[in-house]
């Protein structure tokens, strides 16, 4: 059976889900997106993801022709149309079809696409053993140029980081900002546990305000683990006890080595393991039911 895709209000078979070559998302990366997950028939943090999508759209002066509530419903309808309980959902809103010039005034309406598919889960041994990260040469986008808080279709910055890490034989990229402060991974936020405190970079340094990051900070607070959003350098990570990245796709992934330095014992630590346990309970517990 072919997958059903939401295209500007209609659910159509994948074969019919086509976007114009004049779409400004294709020509210029002019648009915004979200990556969302459903666990056991419930969409995790649906309202938060939709709110972030609308904030991103607002910041690039892109008007989405639905209310956030209608968008939430469209997402639920798309998952249901594909008969999925555990799903990875991609929402893409581009400036739409225009001409070869970059003037957005020539785009009469945006293009809204929702894709719901099976989630490709990372192998369990990666969570058990952790992964290596390297600092990559490409710096994270400067806030004053393209604020990383905007989840735009222009992901070249992150893709370069991903390629550079892979070429160095690492699964995760550690991206610094222009001043050399740690920002985030290619598609994940970063945390370090050091001297009894869970540290994560503040949003103003130039990161995506991750929804998993937010959930993990709350879980840590509830567990009585002190959390601080403060600028961190590579030194904090090299000398930290534990490190992990968070994201919708990766959930909580332990980082056991950075730039050839073991982090702590070089194995996933107790704080990372406890937060992973709590996060896995949370995603099954919370969420907007599909039925
Ligand atoms: N930083 C960046 C740059 C991201 O793109 C995160 C942090 C984590 O945010 P959330 O809200 O997911 O906790 C992201 C998320 C993909 C993919 O296909 C990437 C993301 C989300 C979904 C899918 O690689 N990025």
XYZ file of C-alpha atoms and ligand atoms in Angstrom:
316
model
C 0.000 0.000 0.000
C 1.384 3.375 -0.862
C 2.088 5.955 1.774
C -0.379 8.832 2.100
C 1.115 12.309 2.139
C -0.572 15.514 3.252
C -0.233 18.086 0.456
C -1.857 21.484 1.069
C -4.988 20.058 2.652
C -5.302 16.752 0.766
C -4.057 13.296 1.621
C -2.639 11.875 -1.603
C -0.663 8.715 -2.453
C 3.115 9.163 -2.378
C 3.335 8.842 -6.200
C 1.116 11.907 -6.584
C 2.830 13.965 -3.904
C 4.919 16.272 -6.089
C 6.390 19.710 -5.577
C 7.242 22.189 -8.343
C 10.852 22.752 -9.412
C 9.994 26.449 -8.965
C 9.236 25.913 -5.283
C 11.377 28.308 -3.289
C 12.044 25.579 -0.745
C 13.825 23.710 -3.530
C 15.433 26.734 -5.167
C 16.554 28.546 -2.012
C 15.896 26.433 1.067
C 13.189 28.999 1.753
C 10.924 27.363 4.314
C 10.719 25.709 7.710
C 10.245 22.196 9.049
C 9.698 19.994 12.086
C 10.600 16.431 13.003
C 8.105 14.852 15.420
C 7.601 11.359 16.836
C 4.655 9.260 17.858
C 5.102 6.536 20.460
C 2.485 3.839 21.085
C -0.324 5.765 19.405
C 0.493 9.149 20.982
C 2.266 12.128 19.439
C 4.981 13.397 21.760
C 4.960 17.149 22.460
C 2.755 17.859 19.443
C 1.718 21.365 20.513
C 5.343 22.304 21.274
C 6.540 21.167 17.837
C 3.708 22.992 16.069
C 4.392 26.134 18.101
C 8.077 26.006 17.137
C 7.093 25.549 13.473
C 4.897 28.661 13.656
C 7.634 30.627 15.431
C 10.128 29.655 12.732
C 7.620 30.616 10.014
C 6.851 33.932 11.728
C 10.544 34.811 11.859
C 11.012 34.230 8.129
C 7.771 36.143 7.380
C 6.024 33.043 6.105
C 2.300 32.908 6.690
C 0.929 29.394 7.200
C -2.713 29.337 6.069
C -3.899 27.146 8.966
C -4.299 27.749 12.657
C -1.862 25.806 14.868
C -4.849 23.679 15.988
C -5.656 22.829 12.362
C -2.005 21.928 11.809
C -2.056 19.606 14.835
C -5.149 17.926 13.440
C -3.566 17.597 9.969
C -0.555 15.880 11.576
C -2.793 13.464 13.497
C -4.852 12.759 10.349
C -1.701 11.982 8.357
C -0.388 9.509 10.947
C -3.801 7.851 11.135
C -4.135 7.637 7.337
C -0.931 5.611 7.344
C -2.107 3.384 10.180
C 0.959 4.100 12.302
C 1.333 3.895 16.071
C 5.058 4.527 16.276
C 6.025 7.083 13.688
C 8.453 9.676 12.533
C 6.631 12.725 11.212
C 8.149 15.402 9.015
C 6.251 18.660 8.550
C 7.604 20.907 5.800
C 6.311 24.351 4.931
C 8.027 26.062 2.040
C 7.451 29.517 0.557
C 5.830 27.676 -2.349
C 5.989 27.982 -6.104
C 7.446 31.208 -7.443
C 9.792 32.087 -10.271
C 13.583 31.990 -10.604
C 13.992 35.274 -8.738
C 14.240 35.199 -4.992
C 11.463 37.737 -4.411
C 8.968 35.935 -2.133
C 6.185 38.228 -3.411
C 6.155 36.042 -6.530
C 5.127 33.039 -4.420
C 1.331 33.200 -4.158
C 0.992 30.490 -1.534
C 3.118 28.264 0.643
C 3.452 24.526 0.234
C 2.532 22.408 3.259
C 3.691 18.789 3.274
C 3.311 16.223 6.065
C 5.052 12.872 5.783
C 4.517 10.121 8.374
C 6.690 7.059 8.220
C 8.091 4.268 10.301
C 10.857 5.379 12.603
C 14.315 3.953 11.944
C 15.519 3.436 15.515
C 19.254 3.507 16.237
C 20.785 0.151 17.223
C 20.519 -0.488 20.968
C 24.296 -1.022 21.311
C 24.861 2.642 20.475
C 22.835 3.590 23.537
C 24.592 0.906 25.591
C 28.167 1.748 24.526
C 27.834 5.404 23.525
C 29.325 7.097 20.474
C 32.312 9.291 19.618
C 32.119 12.946 18.645
C 34.616 15.289 17.046
C 34.737 19.057 16.880
C 34.134 19.995 13.261
C 35.738 22.891 11.325
C 32.412 24.402 10.218
C 31.132 26.813 12.853
C 27.448 26.984 13.794
C 25.508 29.718 12.013
C 25.925 33.098 13.645
C 22.776 34.300 15.437
C 22.938 37.612 13.571
C 23.031 35.906 10.170
C 20.565 33.027 10.373
C 19.485 32.322 13.934
C 19.748 28.566 14.629
C 16.497 28.889 16.582
C 14.783 28.984 13.187
C 14.355 25.404 12.020
C 14.700 26.404 8.383
C 14.987 24.230 5.289
C 18.503 25.600 4.939
C 20.382 22.868 6.800
C 23.665 23.133 4.917
C 25.482 24.252 8.073
C 24.429 21.046 9.845
C 24.946 18.810 6.814
C 28.539 20.026 6.454
C 29.089 19.282 10.143
C 27.677 15.794 9.666
C 29.917 15.119 6.658
C 32.994 16.441 8.453
C 32.342 14.241 11.503
C 31.760 11.172 9.324
C 34.986 11.845 7.391
C 36.811 11.963 10.707
C 35.304 8.600 11.629
C 32.900 9.937 14.281
C 29.153 9.511 14.535
C 28.490 12.911 16.049
C 29.680 16.418 15.233
C 30.429 18.920 17.938
C 29.718 22.369 16.523
C 31.267 25.497 18.030
C 30.028 29.043 17.527
C 32.207 31.808 16.081
C 33.738 32.442 19.528
C 34.620 28.826 20.115
C 31.838 28.014 22.587
C 30.155 24.650 22.254
C 26.729 24.942 20.617
C 25.225 21.592 19.597
C 25.524 18.489 17.439
C 24.513 18.354 13.779
C 20.893 17.581 14.720
C 20.949 17.321 18.501
C 21.474 19.449 21.590
C 24.342 18.727 23.943
C 24.631 18.233 27.696
C 27.624 17.657 29.947
C 27.525 16.403 33.519
C 30.425 17.874 35.456
C 31.049 18.342 39.186
C 27.500 17.324 40.072
C 25.781 19.681 37.637
C 24.121 19.136 34.306
C 25.291 21.871 31.926
C 23.895 22.826 28.546
C 24.578 25.866 26.351
C 22.047 28.718 26.510
C 19.906 29.383 23.451
C 21.461 32.823 22.844
C 24.787 31.218 21.876
C 23.136 29.967 18.684
C 21.350 26.632 19.021
C 17.984 25.144 18.238
C 15.725 25.346 21.279
C 15.289 21.587 21.322
C 12.095 20.027 22.586
C 13.942 16.946 23.850
C 16.430 19.315 25.539
C 13.544 20.965 27.341
C 12.053 17.613 28.417
C 15.449 16.406 29.685
C 16.048 19.600 31.677
C 12.649 19.124 33.377
C 13.332 15.444 34.106
C 16.709 16.331 35.602
C 15.133 19.006 37.819
C 12.519 16.525 39.028
C 15.322 14.078 39.843
C 17.067 16.729 41.915
C 19.968 17.043 39.457
C 21.053 20.709 39.307
C 20.755 22.020 35.732
C 22.471 25.129 34.421
C 22.216 26.764 31.022
C 25.672 28.304 30.762
C 28.260 28.773 28.022
C 30.544 25.733 27.907
C 33.824 25.148 26.143
C 35.434 21.954 24.913
C 37.373 21.912 28.187
C 34.122 21.342 30.122
C 33.383 18.321 27.967
C 36.908 16.871 27.951
C 36.975 17.089 31.741
C 33.312 16.240 32.299
C 32.048 13.060 33.931
C 29.364 12.366 31.346
C 28.147 13.773 28.059
C 25.105 13.115 25.881
C 23.143 14.618 23.025
C 19.366 14.923 22.800
C 16.979 15.063 19.876
C 13.682 13.759 18.570
C 15.441 11.110 16.489
C 18.348 10.223 18.814
C 16.431 10.664 22.097
C 19.322 10.598 24.626
C 22.568 9.362 23.079
C 25.656 8.987 25.294
C 28.874 10.599 24.017
C 31.827 8.694 25.439
C 34.717 10.260 23.552
C 35.310 13.760 22.182
C 38.282 14.634 19.958
C 40.085 11.499 21.139
C 39.578 12.287 24.852
C 37.510 9.850 26.877
C 34.657 11.594 28.679
C 34.643 10.391 32.281
C 35.094 6.622 32.317
C 34.589 6.400 28.559
C 31.284 4.590 29.064
C 27.721 5.917 29.514
C 27.420 7.139 33.096
C 24.674 6.772 35.714
C 23.120 10.213 35.109
C 22.828 9.567 31.365
C 21.374 6.109 32.010
C 18.855 7.389 34.568
C 17.680 10.234 32.330
C 17.342 7.800 29.404
C 15.143 5.566 31.550
C 12.972 8.511 32.596
C 12.750 9.856 29.043
C 11.642 6.489 27.701
C 8.899 6.365 30.329
C 7.869 9.948 29.570
C 7.401 9.457 25.824
C 5.125 6.476 26.421
C 3.226 8.251 29.142
C 2.668 11.683 27.643
C 1.407 12.702 24.245
C -1.640 13.529 22.183
C -3.610 10.347 21.398
C -4.123 9.557 17.711
C -7.472 7.854 18.202
N 19.610 20.896 17.130
C 19.382 20.849 15.804
C 20.221 21.632 14.891
C 18.340 20.050 15.310
O 18.098 19.998 14.000
C 17.857 19.361 17.574
C 18.881 20.196 17.995
C 17.042 18.638 18.599
O 15.760 19.217 18.697
P 14.481 18.395 19.153
O 13.403 19.411 19.200
O 14.230 17.327 18.114
O 14.802 17.839 20.465
C 17.569 19.285 16.212
C 16.470 18.411 15.735
C 16.828 14.389 11.183
C 16.149 15.190 12.209
O 16.126 13.881 10.297
C 16.748 16.252 12.836
C 16.066 16.942 13.818
C 14.831 16.595 14.164
C 14.247 15.542 13.515
C 14.903 14.834 12.533
O 18.035 14.220 11.269
N 16.684 17.971 14.416
